[in-house]
Coordinates of C-alpha atoms in Angstrom, one line a residue:
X1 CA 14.0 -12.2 7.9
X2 CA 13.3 -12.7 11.6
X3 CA 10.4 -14.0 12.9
X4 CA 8.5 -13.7 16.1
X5 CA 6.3 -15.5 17.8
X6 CA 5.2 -13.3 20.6
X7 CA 1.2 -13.3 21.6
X8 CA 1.2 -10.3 23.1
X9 CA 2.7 -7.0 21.7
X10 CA 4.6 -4.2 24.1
X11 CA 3.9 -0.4 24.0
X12 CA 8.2 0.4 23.4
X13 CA 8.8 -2.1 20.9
X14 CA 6.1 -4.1 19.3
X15 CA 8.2 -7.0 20.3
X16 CA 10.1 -7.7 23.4
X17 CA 13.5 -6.2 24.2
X18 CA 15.1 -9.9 23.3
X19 CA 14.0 -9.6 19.7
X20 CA 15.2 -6.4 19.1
X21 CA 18.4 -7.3 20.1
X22 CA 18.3 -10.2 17.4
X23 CA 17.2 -8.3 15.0
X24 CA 20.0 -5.6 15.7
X25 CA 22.5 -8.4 15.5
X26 CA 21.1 -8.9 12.0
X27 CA 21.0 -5.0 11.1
X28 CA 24.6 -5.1 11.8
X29 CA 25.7 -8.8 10.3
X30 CA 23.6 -7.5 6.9
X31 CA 25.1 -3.9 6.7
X32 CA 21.0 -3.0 6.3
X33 CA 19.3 0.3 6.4
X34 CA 15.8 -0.2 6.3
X35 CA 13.9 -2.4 8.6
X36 CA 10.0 -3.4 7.8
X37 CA 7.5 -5.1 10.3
X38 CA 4.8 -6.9 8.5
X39 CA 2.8 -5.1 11.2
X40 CA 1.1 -1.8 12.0
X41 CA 3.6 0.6 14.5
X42 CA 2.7 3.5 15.8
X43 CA 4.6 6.8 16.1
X44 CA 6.1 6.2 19.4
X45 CA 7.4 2.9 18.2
X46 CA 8.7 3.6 15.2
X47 CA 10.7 6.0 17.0
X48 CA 12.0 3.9 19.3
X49 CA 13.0 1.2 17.6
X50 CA 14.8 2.9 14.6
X51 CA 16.9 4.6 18.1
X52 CA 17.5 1.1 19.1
X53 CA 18.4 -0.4 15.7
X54 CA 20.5 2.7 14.0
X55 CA 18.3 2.7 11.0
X56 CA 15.1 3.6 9.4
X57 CA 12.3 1.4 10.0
X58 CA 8.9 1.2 8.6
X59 CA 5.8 -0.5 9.0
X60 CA 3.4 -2.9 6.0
X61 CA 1.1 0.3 5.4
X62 CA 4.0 2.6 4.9
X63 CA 5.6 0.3 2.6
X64 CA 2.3 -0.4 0.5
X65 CA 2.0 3.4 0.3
X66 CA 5.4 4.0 -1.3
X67 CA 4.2 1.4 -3.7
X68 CA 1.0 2.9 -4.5
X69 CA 3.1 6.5 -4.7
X70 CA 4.8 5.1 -7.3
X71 CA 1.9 3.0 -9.1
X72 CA 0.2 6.0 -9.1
X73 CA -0.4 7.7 -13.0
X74 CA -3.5 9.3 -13.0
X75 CA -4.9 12.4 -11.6
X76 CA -6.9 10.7 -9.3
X77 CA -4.6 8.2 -8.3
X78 CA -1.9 10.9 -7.5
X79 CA -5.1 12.3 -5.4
X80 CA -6.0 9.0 -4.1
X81 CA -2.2 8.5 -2.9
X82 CA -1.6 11.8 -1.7
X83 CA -4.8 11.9 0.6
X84 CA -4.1 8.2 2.5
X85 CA -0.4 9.6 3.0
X86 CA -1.5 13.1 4.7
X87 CA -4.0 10.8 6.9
X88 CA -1.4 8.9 7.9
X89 CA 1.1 11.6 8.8
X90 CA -1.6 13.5 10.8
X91 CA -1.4 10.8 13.5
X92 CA 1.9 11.0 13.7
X93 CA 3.1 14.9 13.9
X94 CA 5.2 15.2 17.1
X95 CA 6.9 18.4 19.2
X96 CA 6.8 21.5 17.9
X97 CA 9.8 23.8 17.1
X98 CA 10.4 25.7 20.1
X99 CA 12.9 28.0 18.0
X100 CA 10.2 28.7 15.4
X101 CA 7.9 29.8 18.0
X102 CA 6.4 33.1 16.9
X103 CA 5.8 36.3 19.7
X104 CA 2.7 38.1 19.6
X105 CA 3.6 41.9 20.4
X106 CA 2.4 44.4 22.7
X107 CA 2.9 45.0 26.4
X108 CA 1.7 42.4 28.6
X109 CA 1.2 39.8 25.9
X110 CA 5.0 38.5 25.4
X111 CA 4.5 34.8 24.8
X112 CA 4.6 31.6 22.7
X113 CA 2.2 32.2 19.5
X114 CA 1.7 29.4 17.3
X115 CA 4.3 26.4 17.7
X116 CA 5.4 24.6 14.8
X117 CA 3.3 22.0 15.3
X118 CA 0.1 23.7 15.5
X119 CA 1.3 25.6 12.0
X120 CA 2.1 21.6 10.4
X121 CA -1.6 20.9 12.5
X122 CA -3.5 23.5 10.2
X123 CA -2.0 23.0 7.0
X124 CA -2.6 19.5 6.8
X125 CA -6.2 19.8 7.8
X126 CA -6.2 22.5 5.0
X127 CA -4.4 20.4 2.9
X128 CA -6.8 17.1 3.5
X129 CA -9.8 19.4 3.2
X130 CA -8.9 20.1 -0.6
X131 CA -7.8 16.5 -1.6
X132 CA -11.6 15.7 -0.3
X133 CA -12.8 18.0 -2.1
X134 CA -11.1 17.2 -5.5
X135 CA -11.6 14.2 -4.4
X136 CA -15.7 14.6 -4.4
X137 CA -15.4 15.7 -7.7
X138 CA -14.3 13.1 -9.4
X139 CA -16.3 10.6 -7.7
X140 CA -19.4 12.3 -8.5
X141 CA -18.0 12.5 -12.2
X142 CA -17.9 8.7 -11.9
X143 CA -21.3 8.7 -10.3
X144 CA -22.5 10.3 -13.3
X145 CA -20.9 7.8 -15.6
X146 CA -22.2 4.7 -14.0
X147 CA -25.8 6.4 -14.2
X148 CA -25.1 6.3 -18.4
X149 CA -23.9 2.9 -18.3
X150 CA -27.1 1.7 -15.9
X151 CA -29.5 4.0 -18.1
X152 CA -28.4 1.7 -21.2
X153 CA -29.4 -1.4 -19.4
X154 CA -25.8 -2.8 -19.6
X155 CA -24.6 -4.9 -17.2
X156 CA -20.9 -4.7 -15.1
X157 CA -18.8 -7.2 -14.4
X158 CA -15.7 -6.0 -12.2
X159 CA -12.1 -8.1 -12.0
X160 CA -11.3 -8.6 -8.7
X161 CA -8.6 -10.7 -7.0
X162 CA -5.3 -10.7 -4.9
X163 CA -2.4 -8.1 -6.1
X164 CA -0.6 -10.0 -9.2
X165 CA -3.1 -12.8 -9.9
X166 CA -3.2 -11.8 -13.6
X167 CA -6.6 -9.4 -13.7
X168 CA -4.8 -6.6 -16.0
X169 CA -3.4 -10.0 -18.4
X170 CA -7.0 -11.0 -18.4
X171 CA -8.3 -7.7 -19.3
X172 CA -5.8 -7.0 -22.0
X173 CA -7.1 -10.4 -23.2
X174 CA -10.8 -9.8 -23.2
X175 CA -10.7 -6.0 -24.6
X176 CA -8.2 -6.2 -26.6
X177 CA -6.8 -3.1 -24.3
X178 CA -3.2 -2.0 -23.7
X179 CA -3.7 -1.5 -20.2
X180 CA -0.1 -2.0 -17.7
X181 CA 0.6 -5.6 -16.9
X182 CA 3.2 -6.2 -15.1
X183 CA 5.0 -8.8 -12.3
X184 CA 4.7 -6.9 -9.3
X185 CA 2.6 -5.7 -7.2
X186 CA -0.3 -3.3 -7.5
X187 CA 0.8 -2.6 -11.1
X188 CA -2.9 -1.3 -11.4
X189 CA -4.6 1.6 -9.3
X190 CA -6.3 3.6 -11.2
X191 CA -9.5 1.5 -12.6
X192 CA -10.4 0.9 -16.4
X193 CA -13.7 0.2 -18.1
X194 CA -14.1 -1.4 -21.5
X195 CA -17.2 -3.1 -23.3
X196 CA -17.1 -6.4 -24.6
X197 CA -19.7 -8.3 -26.5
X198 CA -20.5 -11.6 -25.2
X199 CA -22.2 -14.3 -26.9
X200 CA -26.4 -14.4 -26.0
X201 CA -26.5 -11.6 -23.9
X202 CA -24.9 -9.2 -25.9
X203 CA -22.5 -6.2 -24.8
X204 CA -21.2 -5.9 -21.1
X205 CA -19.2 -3.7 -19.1
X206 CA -15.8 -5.4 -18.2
X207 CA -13.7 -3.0 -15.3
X208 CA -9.9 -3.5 -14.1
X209 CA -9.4 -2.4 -10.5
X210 CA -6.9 -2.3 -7.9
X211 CA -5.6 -5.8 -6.5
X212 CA -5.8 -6.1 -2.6
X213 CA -3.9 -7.7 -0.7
X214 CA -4.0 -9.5 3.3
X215 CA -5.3 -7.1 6.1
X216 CA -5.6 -4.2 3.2
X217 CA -5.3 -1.5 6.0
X218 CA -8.7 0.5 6.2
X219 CA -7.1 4.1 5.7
X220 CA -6.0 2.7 2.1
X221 CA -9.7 1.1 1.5
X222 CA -10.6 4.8 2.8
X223 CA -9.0 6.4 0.5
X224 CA -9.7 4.4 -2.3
X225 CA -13.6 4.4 -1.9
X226 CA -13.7 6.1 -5.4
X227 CA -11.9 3.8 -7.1
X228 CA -13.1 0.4 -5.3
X229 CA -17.0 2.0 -5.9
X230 CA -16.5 0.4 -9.2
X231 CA -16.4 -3.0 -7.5
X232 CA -19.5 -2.2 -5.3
X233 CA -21.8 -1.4 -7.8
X234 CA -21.1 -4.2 -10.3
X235 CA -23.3 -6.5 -11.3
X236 CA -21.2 -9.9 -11.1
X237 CA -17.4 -10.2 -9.5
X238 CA -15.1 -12.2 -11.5
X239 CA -12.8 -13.4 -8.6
X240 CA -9.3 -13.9 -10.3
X241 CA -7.1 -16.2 -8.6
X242 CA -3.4 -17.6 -9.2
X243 CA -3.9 -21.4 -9.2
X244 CA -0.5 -21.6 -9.0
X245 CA 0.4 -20.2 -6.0
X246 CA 1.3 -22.5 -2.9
X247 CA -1.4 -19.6 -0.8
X248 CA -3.8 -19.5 -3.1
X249 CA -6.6 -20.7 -0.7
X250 CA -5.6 -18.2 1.4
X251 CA -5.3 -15.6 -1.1
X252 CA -9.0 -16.3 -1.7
X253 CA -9.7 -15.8 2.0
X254 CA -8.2 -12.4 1.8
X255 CA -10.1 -10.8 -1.3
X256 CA -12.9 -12.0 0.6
X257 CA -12.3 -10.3 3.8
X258 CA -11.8 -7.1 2.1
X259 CA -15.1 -7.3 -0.1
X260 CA -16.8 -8.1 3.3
X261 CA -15.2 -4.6 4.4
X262 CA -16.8 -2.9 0.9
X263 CA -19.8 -4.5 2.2
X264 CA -20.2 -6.6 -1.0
X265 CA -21.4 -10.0 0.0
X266 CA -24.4 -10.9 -2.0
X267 CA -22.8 -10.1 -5.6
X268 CA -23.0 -12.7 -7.7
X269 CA -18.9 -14.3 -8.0
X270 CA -17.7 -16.0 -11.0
X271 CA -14.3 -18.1 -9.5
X272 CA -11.6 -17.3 -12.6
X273 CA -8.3 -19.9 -11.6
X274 CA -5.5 -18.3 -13.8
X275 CA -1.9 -19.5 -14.7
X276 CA -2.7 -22.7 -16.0
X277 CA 0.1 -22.5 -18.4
X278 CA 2.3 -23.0 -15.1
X279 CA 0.5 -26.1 -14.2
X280 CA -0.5 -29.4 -15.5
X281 CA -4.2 -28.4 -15.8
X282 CA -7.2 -28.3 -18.6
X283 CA -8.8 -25.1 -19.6
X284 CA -12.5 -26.2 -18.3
X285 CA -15.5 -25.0 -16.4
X286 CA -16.9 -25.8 -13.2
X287 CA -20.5 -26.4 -12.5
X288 CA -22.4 -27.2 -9.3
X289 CA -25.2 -29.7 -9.2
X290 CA -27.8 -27.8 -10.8
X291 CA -25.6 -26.9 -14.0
X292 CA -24.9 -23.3 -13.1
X293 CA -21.3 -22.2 -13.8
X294 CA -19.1 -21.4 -10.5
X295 CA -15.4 -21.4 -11.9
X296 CA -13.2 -21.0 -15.1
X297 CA -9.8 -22.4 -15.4
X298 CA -7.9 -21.0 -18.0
X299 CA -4.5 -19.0 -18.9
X300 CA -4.8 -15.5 -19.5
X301 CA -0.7 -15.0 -20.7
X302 CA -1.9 -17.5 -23.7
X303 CA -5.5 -17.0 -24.4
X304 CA -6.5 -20.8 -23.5
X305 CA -9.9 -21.3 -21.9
X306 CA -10.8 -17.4 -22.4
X307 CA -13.8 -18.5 -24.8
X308 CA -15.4 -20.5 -21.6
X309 CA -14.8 -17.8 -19.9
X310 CA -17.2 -15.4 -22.3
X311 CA -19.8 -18.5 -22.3
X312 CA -19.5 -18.6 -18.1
X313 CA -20.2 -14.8 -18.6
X314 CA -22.8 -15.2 -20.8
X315 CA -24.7 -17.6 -19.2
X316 CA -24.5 -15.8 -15.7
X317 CA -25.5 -12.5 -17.3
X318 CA -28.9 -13.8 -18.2
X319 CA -29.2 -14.2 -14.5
X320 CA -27.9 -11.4 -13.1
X321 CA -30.1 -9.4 -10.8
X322 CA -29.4 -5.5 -11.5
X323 CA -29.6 -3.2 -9.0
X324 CA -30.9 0.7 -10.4
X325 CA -32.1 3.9 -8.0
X326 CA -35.3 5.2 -9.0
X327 CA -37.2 8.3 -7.6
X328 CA -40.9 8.8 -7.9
X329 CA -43.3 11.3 -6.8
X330 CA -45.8 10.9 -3.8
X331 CA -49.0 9.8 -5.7
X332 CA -47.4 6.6 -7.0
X333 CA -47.7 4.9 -3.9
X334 CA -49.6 2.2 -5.3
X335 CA -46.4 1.8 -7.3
X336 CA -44.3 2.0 -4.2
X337 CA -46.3 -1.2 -2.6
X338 CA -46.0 -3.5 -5.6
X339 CA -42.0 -2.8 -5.4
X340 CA -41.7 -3.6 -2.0
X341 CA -44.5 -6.3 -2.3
X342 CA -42.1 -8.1 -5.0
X343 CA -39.1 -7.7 -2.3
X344 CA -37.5 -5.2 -5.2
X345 CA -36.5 -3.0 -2.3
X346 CA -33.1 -2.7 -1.2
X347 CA -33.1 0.8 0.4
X348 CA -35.4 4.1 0.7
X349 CA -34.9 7.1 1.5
X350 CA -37.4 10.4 1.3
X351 CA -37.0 13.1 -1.0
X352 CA -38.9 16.8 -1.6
X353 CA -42.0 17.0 -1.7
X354 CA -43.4 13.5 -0.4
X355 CA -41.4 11.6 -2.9
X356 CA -39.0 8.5 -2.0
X357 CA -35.4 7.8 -3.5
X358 CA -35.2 3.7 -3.9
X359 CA -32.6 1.4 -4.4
X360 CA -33.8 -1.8 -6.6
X361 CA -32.7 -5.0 -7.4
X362 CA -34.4 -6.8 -10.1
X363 CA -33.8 -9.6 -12.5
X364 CA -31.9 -8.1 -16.0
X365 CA -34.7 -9.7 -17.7
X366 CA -37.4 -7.6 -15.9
X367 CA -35.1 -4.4 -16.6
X368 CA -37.2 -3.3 -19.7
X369 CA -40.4 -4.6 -17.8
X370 CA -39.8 -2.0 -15.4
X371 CA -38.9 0.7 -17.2
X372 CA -42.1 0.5 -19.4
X373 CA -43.8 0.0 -16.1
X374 CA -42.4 3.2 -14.7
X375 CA -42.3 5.3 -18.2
X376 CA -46.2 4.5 -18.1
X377 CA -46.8 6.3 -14.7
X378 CA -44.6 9.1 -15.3
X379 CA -42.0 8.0 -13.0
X380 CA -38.7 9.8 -12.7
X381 CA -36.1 7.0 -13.5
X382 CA -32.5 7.5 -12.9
X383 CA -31.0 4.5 -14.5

């Protein structure tokens, strides 16, 4: 590994000519053939360094999407995958093939016709245009699916956490499920639901998503949307973390920054510190001053401190704050005011024929009060 401590990066190589000569002196000392910056490059200078090294190199995002290629099971994770890697390659299509230029006939109009490059140009924009598309399928199926789940009243909790903090052990252990758990990283992509019943409160909605990872590049959380939608609609985050890693902290710091980029910051977070069986610590549960639990330590490879966790659950369910979409009718508008007058209102949005499209948040315990509220005025509820 060689580091480098430049502050300011060059247009050629990323890093100045100097360090490329060390790190040729190590491509030749190590017999290597693949070179990998923990660092965006662009075309141009991937290019020319692999000329100046004699061997492939690649950037972070490359590297995490031959991962996710090969993480990939399901149709939309193939999809998923497929779409972030034609994104990418579309900034970086270069020259066309002058001996594959085609001639348009006829006198007068001897010429280049359409390059190479222009015919990689409009397949990949063809190409792109029917991922979306497939794309927009399935995420409307899932739309439709959440819409079930939110009509029943139950409430979501999605795992998140850093790639390999144990989420998929932890579901496995709560569900009872079979899903893929395995030491390395992002073992999970494609996202799974399962229902759990949880003391008090009754049944919840448990989901297993993808783990992120530091400076998660955007084209990735692009492509993803479908997946990570799961995490932007839940109802509490259970923020798993590996208590013992050394970077834990900044682990932490990370899953935050990317649900900042979801645009999920007021979601109720459950901390989950996992991997006590690697550490001298007690399964127990963390409160703040006014009693409410904040944190679960437990062990997720042996089960231990799982039952706090369904209690932690439990008792945060009861005060979750659920957020629906409803969609009444112009002549409710008296309706309308008491929403807004309760600060219910999230978003709003107008619909045919004078109506408005709302996005609520309301206690769970009020969920049945509003329904019977709306039911009675003959409001259009899409819950």
């Amino acid at each position: 590994m060689v580091k480098s401590n430049q502050d300011r990066a060059t247009a050629r190589f990323l890093v100045g000519r100097g360090k490329v000569d060390e790190i040729k002196t190590e491509v030749v000392r190590t017999c290597v053939d693949l070179v990998i910056f923990d660092h965006p490059l662009s075309a141009s200078q991937e290019r020319n360094l692999s000329k100046a090294l004699d061997c492939r190199v690649i950037d972070r995002t490359t590297l995490i999407l031959d991962i996710f290629a090969q993480r990939a099971r399901s149709y939309e994770g193939k999809l998923q995958v497929e779409l972030a890697q034609l994104e990418r390659l579309s900034t970086r299509l270069i020259r066309g093939w002058t001996h594959l230029e085609r001639q348009k006939g006829g006198i007068g109009l001897r010429g280049p016709g359409e390059t190479q490059l222009e015919t990689d140009r409009r397949l990949l924009r063809a190409r792109l245009r029917q991922l979306q598309q497939r794309l927009a399928r399935v995420a409307r199926t899932r739309v439709q699916q959440r819409r079930g789940r939110e009509r029943s009243g139950l409430s979501s909790c999605s795992l998140v956490g850093y790639t390999n903090s144990g989420k998929s052990t932890l579901f496995n252990r709560m569900t009872g499920s079979d899903v893929l758990a395995a030491d390395q990283l992002f073992a999970t992509l494609d996202p799974t639901l399962r229902r759990i019943e949880v003391p008090v409160t009754g049944p919840v909605v448990i989901a297993d998503t993808v783990g992120f990872i530091r400076n998660l590049p955007t084209t990735l959380i692009a492509a993803f949307r479908a997946t990570l939608e799961e995490t932007v609609s839940a109802d509490l985050l259970l923020h798993v973390v590996d208590a013992s890693s050394p970077t834990f902290a900044r682990e932490i710091h990370d899953v935050n920054e990317v649900l900042k980029t979801l645009e999920v910051v007021d979601t109720p977070t459950l901390m989950i510190y996992n991997k006590i069986d690697l550490m001298d610590e007690a399964p127990r549960v963390v409160r703040n001053a006014a009693g409410k639990a904040e944190a679960v330590w437990l062990s997720a490879a042996t089960g231990v401190g799982c039952d706090l966790l369904l209690q932690a659950i439990s008792e945060r369910a009861g005060e979750m704050r659920l957020r629906r979409t409803i969609t009444m009718h112009g002549e409710y508008g008296k309706l309308r005011g008491q929403l807004f007058a309760e600060g219910a209102v999230l978003h709003e949005e107008a619909v045919d024929d004078n109506g408005w499209r709302m996005r609520v948040e309301i206690p769970q315990a009020g969920l049945g009060r509003l329904r019977s509220l709306l039911e009675q005025e003959g409001v259009t509820v899409e819950f």
